[in-house]
Tab-separated table of C-alpha atoms (C1' of nucleotides) in Angstrom:
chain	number	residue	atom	x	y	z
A	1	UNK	CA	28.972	40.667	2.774
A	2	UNK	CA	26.157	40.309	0.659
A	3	UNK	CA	23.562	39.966	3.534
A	4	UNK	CA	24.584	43.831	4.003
A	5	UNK	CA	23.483	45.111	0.587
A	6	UNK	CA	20.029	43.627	1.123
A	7	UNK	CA	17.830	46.412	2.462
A	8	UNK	CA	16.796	46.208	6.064
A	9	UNK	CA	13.148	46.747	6.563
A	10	UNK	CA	10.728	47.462	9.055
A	11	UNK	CA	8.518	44.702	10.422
A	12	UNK	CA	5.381	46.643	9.208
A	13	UNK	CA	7.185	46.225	5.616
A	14	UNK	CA	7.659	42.329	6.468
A	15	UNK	CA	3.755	42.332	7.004
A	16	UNK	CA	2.612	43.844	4.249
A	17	UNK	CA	5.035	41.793	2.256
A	18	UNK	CA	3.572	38.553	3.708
A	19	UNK	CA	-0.187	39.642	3.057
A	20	UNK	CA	0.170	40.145	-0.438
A	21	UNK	CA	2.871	37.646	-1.333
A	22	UNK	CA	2.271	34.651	1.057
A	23	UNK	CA	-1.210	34.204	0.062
A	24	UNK	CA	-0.011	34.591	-3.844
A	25	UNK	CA	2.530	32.250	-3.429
A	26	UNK	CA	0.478	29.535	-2.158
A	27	UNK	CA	-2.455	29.815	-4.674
A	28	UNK	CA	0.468	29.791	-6.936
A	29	UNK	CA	1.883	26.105	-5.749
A	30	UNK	CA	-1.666	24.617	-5.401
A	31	UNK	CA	-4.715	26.753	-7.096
A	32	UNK	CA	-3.113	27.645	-10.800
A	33	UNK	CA	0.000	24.594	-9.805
A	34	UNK	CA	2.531	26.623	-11.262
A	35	UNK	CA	5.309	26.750	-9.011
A	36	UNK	CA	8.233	28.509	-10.812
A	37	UNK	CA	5.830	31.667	-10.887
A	38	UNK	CA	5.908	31.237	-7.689
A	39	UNK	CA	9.646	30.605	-7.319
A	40	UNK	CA	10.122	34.052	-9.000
A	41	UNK	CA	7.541	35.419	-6.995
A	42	UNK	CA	9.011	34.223	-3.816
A	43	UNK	CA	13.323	35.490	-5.113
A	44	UNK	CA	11.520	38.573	-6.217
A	45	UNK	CA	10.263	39.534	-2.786
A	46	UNK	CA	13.150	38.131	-1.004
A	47	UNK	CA	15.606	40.984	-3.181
A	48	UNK	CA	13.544	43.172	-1.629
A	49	UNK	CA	13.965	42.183	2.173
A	50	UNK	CA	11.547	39.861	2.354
A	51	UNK	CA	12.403	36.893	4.944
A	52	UNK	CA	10.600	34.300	3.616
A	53	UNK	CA	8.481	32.277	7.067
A	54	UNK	CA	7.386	28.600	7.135
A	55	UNK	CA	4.574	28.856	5.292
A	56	UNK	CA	6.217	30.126	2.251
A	57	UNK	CA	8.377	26.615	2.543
A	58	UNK	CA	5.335	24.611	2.969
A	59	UNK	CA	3.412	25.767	-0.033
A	60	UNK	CA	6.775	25.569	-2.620
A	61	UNK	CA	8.063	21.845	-1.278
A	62	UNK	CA	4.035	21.294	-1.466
A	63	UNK	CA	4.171	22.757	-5.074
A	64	UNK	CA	7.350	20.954	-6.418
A	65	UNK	CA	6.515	17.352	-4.568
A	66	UNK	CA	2.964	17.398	-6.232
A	67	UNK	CA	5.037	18.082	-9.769
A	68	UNK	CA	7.785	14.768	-8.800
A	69	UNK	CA	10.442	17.416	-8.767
A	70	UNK	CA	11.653	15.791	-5.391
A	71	UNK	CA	15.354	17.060	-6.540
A	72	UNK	CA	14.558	20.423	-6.236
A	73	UNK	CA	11.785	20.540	-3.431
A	74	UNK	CA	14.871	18.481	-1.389
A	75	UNK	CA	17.546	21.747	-2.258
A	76	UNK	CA	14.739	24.344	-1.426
A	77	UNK	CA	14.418	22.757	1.891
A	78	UNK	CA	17.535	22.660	2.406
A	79	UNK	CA	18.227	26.604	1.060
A	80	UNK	CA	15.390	27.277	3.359
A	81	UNK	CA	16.807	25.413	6.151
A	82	UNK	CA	20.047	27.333	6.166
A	83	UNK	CA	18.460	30.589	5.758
A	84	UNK	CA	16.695	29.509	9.043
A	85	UNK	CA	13.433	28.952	8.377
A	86	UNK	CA	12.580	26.203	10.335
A	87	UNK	CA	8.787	25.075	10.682
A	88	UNK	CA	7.304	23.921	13.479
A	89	UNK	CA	6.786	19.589	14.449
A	90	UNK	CA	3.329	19.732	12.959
A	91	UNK	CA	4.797	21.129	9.016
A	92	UNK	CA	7.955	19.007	9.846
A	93	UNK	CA	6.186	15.841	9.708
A	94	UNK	CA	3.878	17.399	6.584
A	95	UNK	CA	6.984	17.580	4.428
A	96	UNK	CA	8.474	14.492	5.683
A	97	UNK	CA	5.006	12.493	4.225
A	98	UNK	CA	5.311	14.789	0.911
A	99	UNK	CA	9.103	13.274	0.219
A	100	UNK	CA	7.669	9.844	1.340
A	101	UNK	CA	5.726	10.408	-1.784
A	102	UNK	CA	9.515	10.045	-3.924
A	103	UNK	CA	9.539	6.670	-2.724
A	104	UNK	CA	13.188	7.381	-2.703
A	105	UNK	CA	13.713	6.039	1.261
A	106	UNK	CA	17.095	7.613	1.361
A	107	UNK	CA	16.030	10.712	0.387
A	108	UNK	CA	13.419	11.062	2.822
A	109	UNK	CA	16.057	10.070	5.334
A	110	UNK	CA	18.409	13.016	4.465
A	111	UNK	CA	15.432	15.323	4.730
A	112	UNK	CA	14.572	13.889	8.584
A	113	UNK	CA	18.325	14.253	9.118
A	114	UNK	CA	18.155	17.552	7.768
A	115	UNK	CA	15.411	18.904	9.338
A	116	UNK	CA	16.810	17.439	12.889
A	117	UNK	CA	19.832	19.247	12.362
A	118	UNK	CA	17.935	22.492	11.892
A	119	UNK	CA	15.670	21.417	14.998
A	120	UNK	CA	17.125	18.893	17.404
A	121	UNK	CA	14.113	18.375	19.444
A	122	UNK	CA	11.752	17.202	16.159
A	123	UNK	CA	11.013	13.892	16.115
A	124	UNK	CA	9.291	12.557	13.436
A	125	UNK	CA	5.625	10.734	13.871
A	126	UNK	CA	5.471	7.153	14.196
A	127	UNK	CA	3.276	6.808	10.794
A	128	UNK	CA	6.190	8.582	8.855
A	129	UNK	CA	8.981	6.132	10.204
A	130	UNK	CA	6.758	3.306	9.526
A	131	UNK	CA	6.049	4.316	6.354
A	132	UNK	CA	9.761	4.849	5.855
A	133	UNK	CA	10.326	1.583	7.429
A	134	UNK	CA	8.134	-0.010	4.699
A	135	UNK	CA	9.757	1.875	1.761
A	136	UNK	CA	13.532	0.436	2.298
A	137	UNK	CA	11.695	-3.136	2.398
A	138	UNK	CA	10.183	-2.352	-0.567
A	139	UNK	CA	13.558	-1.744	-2.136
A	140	UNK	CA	14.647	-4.968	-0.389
A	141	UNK	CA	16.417	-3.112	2.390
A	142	UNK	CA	15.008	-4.206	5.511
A	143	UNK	CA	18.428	-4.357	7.216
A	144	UNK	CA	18.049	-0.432	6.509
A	145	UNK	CA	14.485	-0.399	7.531
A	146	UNK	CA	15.915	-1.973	10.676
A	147	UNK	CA	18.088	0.652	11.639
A	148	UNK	CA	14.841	3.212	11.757
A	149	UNK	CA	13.185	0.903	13.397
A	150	UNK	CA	15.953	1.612	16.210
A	151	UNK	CA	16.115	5.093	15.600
A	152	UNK	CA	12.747	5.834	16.001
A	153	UNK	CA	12.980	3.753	19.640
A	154	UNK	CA	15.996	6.199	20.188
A	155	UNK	CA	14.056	8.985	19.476
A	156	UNK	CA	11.581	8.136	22.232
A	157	UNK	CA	9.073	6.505	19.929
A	158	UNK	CA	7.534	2.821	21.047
A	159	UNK	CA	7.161	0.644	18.048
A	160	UNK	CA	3.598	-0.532	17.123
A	161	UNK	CA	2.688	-3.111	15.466
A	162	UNK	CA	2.715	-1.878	12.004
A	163	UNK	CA	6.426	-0.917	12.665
A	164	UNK	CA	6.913	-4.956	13.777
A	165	UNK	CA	5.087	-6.677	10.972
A	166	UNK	CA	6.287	-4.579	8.111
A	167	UNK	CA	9.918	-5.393	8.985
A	168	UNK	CA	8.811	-9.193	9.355
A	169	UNK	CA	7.017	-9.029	5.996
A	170	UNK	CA	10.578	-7.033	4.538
A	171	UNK	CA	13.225	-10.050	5.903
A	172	UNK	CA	10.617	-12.374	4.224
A	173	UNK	CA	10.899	-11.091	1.252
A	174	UNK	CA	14.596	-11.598	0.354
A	175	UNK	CA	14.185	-15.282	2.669
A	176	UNK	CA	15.654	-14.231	5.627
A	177	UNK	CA	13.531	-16.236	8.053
A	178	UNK	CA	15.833	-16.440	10.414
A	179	UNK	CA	15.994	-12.421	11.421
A	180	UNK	CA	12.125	-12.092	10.813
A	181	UNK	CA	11.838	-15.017	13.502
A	182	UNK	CA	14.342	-13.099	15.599
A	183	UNK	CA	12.184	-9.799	15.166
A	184	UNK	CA	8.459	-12.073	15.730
A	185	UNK	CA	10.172	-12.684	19.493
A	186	UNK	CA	11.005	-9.514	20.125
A	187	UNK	CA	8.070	-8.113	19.779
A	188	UNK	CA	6.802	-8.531	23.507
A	189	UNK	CA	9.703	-6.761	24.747
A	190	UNK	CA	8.650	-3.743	23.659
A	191	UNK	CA	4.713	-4.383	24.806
A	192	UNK	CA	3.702	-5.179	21.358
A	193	UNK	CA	1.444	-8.218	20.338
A	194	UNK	CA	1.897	-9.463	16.517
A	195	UNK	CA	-1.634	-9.863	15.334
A	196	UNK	CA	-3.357	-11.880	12.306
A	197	UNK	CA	-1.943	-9.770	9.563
A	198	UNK	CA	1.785	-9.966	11.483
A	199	UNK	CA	1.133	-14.243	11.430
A	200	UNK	CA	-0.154	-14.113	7.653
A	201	UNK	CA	2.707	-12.175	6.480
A	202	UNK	CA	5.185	-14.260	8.161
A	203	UNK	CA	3.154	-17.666	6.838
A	204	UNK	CA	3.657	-16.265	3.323
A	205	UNK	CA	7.550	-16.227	3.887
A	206	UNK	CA	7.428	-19.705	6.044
A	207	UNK	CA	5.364	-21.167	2.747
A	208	UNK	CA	7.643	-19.468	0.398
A	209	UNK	CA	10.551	-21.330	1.378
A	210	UNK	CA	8.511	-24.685	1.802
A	211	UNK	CA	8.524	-25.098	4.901
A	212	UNK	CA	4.594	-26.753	5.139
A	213	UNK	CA	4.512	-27.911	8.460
A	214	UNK	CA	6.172	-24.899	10.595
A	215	UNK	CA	3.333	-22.850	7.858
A	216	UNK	CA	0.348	-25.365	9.065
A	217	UNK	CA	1.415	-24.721	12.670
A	218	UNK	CA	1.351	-21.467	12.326
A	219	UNK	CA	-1.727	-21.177	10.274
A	220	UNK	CA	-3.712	-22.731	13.398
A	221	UNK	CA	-1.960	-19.904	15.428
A	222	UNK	CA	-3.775	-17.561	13.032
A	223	UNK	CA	-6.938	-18.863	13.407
A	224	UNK	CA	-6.706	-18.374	16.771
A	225	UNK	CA	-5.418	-14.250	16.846
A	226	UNK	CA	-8.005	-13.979	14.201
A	227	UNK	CA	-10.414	-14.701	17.471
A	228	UNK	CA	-8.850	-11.530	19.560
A	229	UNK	CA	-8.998	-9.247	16.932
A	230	UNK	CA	-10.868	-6.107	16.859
A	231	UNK	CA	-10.122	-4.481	13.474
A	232	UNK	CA	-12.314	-6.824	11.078
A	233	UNK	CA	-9.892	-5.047	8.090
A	234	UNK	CA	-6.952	-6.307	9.352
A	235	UNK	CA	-8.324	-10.320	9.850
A	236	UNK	CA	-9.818	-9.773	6.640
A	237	UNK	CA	-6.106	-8.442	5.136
A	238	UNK	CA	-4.765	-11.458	6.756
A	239	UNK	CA	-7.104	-13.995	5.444
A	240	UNK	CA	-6.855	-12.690	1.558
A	241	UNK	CA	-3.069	-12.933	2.201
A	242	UNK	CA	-3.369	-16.586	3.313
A	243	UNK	CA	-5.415	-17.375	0.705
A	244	UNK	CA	-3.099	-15.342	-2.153
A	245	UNK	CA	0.089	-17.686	-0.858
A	246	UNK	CA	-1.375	-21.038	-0.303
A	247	UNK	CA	-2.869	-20.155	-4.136
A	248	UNK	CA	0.607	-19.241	-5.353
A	249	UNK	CA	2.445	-22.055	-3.676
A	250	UNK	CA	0.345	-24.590	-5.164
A	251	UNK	CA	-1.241	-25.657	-1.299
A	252	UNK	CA	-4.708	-26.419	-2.831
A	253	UNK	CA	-5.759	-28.748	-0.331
A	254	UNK	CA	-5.712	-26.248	2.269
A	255	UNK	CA	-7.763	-23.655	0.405
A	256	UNK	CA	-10.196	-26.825	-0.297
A	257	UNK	CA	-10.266	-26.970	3.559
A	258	UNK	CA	-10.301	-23.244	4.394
A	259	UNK	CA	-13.543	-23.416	1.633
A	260	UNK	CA	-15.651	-26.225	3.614
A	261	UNK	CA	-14.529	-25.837	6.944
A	262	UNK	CA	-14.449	-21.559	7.342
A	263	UNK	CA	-11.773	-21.737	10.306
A	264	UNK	CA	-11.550	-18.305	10.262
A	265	UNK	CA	-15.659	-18.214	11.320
A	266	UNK	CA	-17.152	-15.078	11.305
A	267	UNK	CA	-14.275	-12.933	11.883
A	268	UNK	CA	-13.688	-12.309	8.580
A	269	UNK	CA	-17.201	-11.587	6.640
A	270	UNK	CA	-18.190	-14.208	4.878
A	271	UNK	CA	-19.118	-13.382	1.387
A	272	UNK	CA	-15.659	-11.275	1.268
A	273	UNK	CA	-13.758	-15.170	2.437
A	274	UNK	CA	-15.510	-17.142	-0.548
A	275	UNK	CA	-15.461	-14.221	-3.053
A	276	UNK	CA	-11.228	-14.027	-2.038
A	277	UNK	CA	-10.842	-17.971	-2.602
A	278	UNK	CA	-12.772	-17.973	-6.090
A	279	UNK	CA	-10.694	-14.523	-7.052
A	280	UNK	CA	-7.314	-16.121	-6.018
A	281	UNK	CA	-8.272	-19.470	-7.467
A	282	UNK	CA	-8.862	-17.755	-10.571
A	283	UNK	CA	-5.884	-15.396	-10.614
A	284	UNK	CA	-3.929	-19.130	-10.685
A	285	UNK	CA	-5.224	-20.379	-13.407
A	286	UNK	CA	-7.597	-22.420	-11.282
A	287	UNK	CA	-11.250	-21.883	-12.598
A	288	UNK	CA	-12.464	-25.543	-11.699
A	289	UNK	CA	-10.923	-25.101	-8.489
A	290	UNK	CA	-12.627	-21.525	-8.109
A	291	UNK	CA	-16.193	-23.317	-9.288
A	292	UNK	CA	-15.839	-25.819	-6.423
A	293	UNK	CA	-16.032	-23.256	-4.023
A	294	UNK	CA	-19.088	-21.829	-5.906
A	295	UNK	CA	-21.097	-25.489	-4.771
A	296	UNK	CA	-19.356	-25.493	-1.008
A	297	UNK	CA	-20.736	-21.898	-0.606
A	298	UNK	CA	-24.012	-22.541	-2.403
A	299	UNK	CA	-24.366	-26.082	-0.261
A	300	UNK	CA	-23.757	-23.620	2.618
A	301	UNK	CA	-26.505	-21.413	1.526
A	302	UNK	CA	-24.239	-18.660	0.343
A	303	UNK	CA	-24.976	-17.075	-2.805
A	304	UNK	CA	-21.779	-16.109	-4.966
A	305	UNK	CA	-20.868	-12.471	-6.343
A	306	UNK	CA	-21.977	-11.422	-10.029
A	307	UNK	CA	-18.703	-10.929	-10.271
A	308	UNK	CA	-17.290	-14.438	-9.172
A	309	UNK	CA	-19.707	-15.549	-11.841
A	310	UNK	CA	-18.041	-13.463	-14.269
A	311	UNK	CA	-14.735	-14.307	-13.774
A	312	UNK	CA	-15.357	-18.288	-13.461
A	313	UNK	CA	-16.832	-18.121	-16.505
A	314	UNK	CA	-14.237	-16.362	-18.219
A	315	UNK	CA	-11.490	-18.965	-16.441
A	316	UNK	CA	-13.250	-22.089	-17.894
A	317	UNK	CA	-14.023	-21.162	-21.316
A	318	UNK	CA	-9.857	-20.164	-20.911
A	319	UNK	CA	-9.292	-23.773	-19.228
A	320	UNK	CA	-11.520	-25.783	-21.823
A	321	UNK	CA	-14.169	-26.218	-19.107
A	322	UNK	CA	-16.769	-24.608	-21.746
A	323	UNK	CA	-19.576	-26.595	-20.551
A	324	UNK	CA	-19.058	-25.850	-16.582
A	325	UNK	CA	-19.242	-22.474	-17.555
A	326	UNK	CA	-22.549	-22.713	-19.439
A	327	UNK	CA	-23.892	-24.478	-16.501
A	328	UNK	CA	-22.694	-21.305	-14.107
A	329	UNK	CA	-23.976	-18.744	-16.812
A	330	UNK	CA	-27.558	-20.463	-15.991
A	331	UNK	CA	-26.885	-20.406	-12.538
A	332	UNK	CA	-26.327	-16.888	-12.351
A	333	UNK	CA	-28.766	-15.817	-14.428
A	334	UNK	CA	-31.029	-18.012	-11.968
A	335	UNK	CA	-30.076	-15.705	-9.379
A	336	UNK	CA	-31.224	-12.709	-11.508
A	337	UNK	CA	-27.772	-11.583	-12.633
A	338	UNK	CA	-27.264	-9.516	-15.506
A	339	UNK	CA	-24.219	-11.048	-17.160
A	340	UNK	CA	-22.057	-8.602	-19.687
A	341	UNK	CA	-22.592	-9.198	-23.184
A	342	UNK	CA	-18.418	-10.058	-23.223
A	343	UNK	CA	-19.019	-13.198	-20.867
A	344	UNK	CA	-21.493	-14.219	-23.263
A	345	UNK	CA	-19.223	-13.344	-26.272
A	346	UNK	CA	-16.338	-15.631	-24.588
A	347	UNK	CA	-18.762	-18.254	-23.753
A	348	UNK	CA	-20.364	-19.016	-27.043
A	349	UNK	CA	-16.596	-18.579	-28.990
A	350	UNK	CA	-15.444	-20.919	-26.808
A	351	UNK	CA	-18.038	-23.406	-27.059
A	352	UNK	CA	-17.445	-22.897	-30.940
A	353	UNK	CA	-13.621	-23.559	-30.539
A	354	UNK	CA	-14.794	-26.875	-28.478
A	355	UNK	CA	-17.644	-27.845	-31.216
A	356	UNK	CA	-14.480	-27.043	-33.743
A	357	UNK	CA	-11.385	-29.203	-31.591
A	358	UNK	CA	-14.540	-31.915	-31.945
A	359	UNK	CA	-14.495	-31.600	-35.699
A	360	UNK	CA	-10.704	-31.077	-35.486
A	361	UNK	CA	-10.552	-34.483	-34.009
A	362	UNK	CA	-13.065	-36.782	-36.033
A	363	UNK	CA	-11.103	-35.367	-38.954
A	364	UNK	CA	-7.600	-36.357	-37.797
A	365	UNK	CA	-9.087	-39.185	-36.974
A	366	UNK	CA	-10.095	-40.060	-40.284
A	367	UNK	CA	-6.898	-39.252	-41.459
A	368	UNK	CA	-5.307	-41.545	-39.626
A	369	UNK	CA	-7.826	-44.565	-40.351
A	370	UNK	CA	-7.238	-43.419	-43.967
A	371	UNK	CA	-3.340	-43.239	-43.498
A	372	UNK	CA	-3.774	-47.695	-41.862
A	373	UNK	CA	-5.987	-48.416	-45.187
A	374	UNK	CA	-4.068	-47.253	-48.051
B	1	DC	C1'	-10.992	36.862	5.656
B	2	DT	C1'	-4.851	36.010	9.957
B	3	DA	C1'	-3.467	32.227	5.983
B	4	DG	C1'	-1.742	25.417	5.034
B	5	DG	C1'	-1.427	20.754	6.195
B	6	DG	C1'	-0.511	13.710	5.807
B	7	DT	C1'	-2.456	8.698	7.837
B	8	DT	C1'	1.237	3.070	7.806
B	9	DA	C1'	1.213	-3.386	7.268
B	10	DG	C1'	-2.162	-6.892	2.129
DNA sequence: CTAGGGTTAG
């Protein structure tokens, strides 16, 4: 066998081994981020007796995730693994988050498989299944994702609501309302409430496929979690989410209404609501839109970002609303904003291009005229 | 000097 011809040492030996080399090894993988140094370093040692400990695996799969060489970090773990050196829960679920990093989902699984082979008791933390969970939606998986989602309850884990709402958000996706409804009603069963960011997420599905009035029914749901909840990031997620799909599907009207009536109230800070709806306004091609909500918050008493100013202007003079702008560039400057020397550039070339398309036009018109005479 | 170490849904 070869495990014979490797010299048996003394755990004194083993010690003195691990004071020099472990502490080399891992300034190796992180300090100087050279990990095949420390690969030799590490086989080197190991000739001579050396059993390499958890540590040493931590700091090369640290090393060779932090490089994207998930191929080999994965086979070191599992070399490591079979030469039984198993970490403990806390480094198991360390590793786990460093493969998340591959955004390969299956790969991560094999290494939770592997490691639970190796360690039967592990189970892996709630943030790295959701997060695992969330990467085989983002490869349109969620039937996948759905399967952790039970093997995490298997494992003794209770779903939260992070767990819940990113499978939702995953069957809406690829359109498949129907299991995403089916997964909204479970939720109480296992003790956990869907909150605004849950609703929001399933709205943008429910809007996606056109449904308006199941998306204006639950909209007014929304507005009424939004009430409950405690975590002013997640109403405020939920609200730029709203905003982002009624934008994208065209539902104008309601962002019109969302603008002048606030239903979401205070729960969501107000500067951050108007600044979203002139942002996603924008993003859509929807500057005059996005200037509207510049007078409802000003008749409110609200005064709009620099930045909302920035971008408005640089929507019109896009749109042909040249002369909106100039009246917003005044505005803003009335308010003591700086504006960059590029939203002035845009401005006055696009009031040239209009002063031009004026020209443009007498002249054609001329033409014509000319064309009827002769 | 007894070692190192990740945090989710838009």
């Amino acid at each position: 066998m070869f495990q014979s011809n490797v010299p048996r040492h003394s755990l004194k030996f083993q010690e003195a081994l691990r004071h020099t080399g472990t502490k080399k090894i891992h300034d190796l993988c992180t300090k100087h981020r050279n990990v095949d140094e420390a690969l030799r370093l590490l086989d080197h040692l190991r000739l001579r007796g050396y059993l390499p400990d958890p540590l040493n695996l931590s700091s090369i799969i640290h090393g060779l995730c932090d490089a994207n060489r998930f191929n080999e970090a994965h086979q070191r773990l599992i070399i490591f693994l079979t030469s039984l050196c198993v970490p403990d829960e806390r480094t198991c679920n360390v590793l786990i988050a460093r493969f998340l990093h591959s955004k390969d989902p299956f790969r991560t699984f094999n290494v939770i498989h592997r490691l639970i082979e190796f360690k039967p008791e592990f189970v892996p933390s709630l943030i790295n299944y959701n997060r695992l969970i969330d990467q085989f939606c983002s490869v349109s998986l969620p039937n996948v994702a759905h399967r952790m989602l039970y093997d995490m309850i298997n494992r003794g884990h209770c779903p939260n609501t992070v767990s819940y709402t990113t499978l939702v958000s995953g069957y809406c996706k690829i359109g498949e309302l129907s299991d995403a409804y089916k997964l909204f009603d479970e939720m109480p069963e296992w003790g956990v409430v869907p909150n605004s960011l849950t609703y929001s997420l399933l709205i943008r599905g429910v809007l996606r496929k056109r449904d308006i009035e199941r998306g204006r029914e639950l909209m007014h749901v929304l507005f009424q979690v939004m009430r409950y909840e405690e975590d002013q990031s997640v109403n405020s997620a939920a609200f730029a989410n709203l905003v982002d799909c009624l934008c994208r599907e065209g539902l104008f009207n309601e962002v019109f209404m969302i603008a002048e009536e606030m239903p979401q109230g205070n729960r969501v800070n107000e500067d951050f609501a108007f600044g979203h709806l002139i942002d996603s306004l924008c993003k859509v091609g929807r500057s005059h839109g996005a200037s509207r909500v510049v007078y409802i918050m000003r008749k409110k008493g609200f005064t709009p970002s620099i930045v909302s100013y920035n971008s408005i202007i640089h929507g019109l003079c896009k749109e042909g609303g040249c002369m909106r702008a100039y009246q917003l560039l005044e505005e803003g400057v009335g308010f003591g904003y700086l504006l960059s020397e590029y939203t002035y550039k845009v401005l006055v070339e696009a009031l040239c291009q209009a002063m031009d398309l004026d020209k443009a036009r007498g002249s054609f018109k001329s033409y014509v005229e000319q064309g009827r005479d002769g």
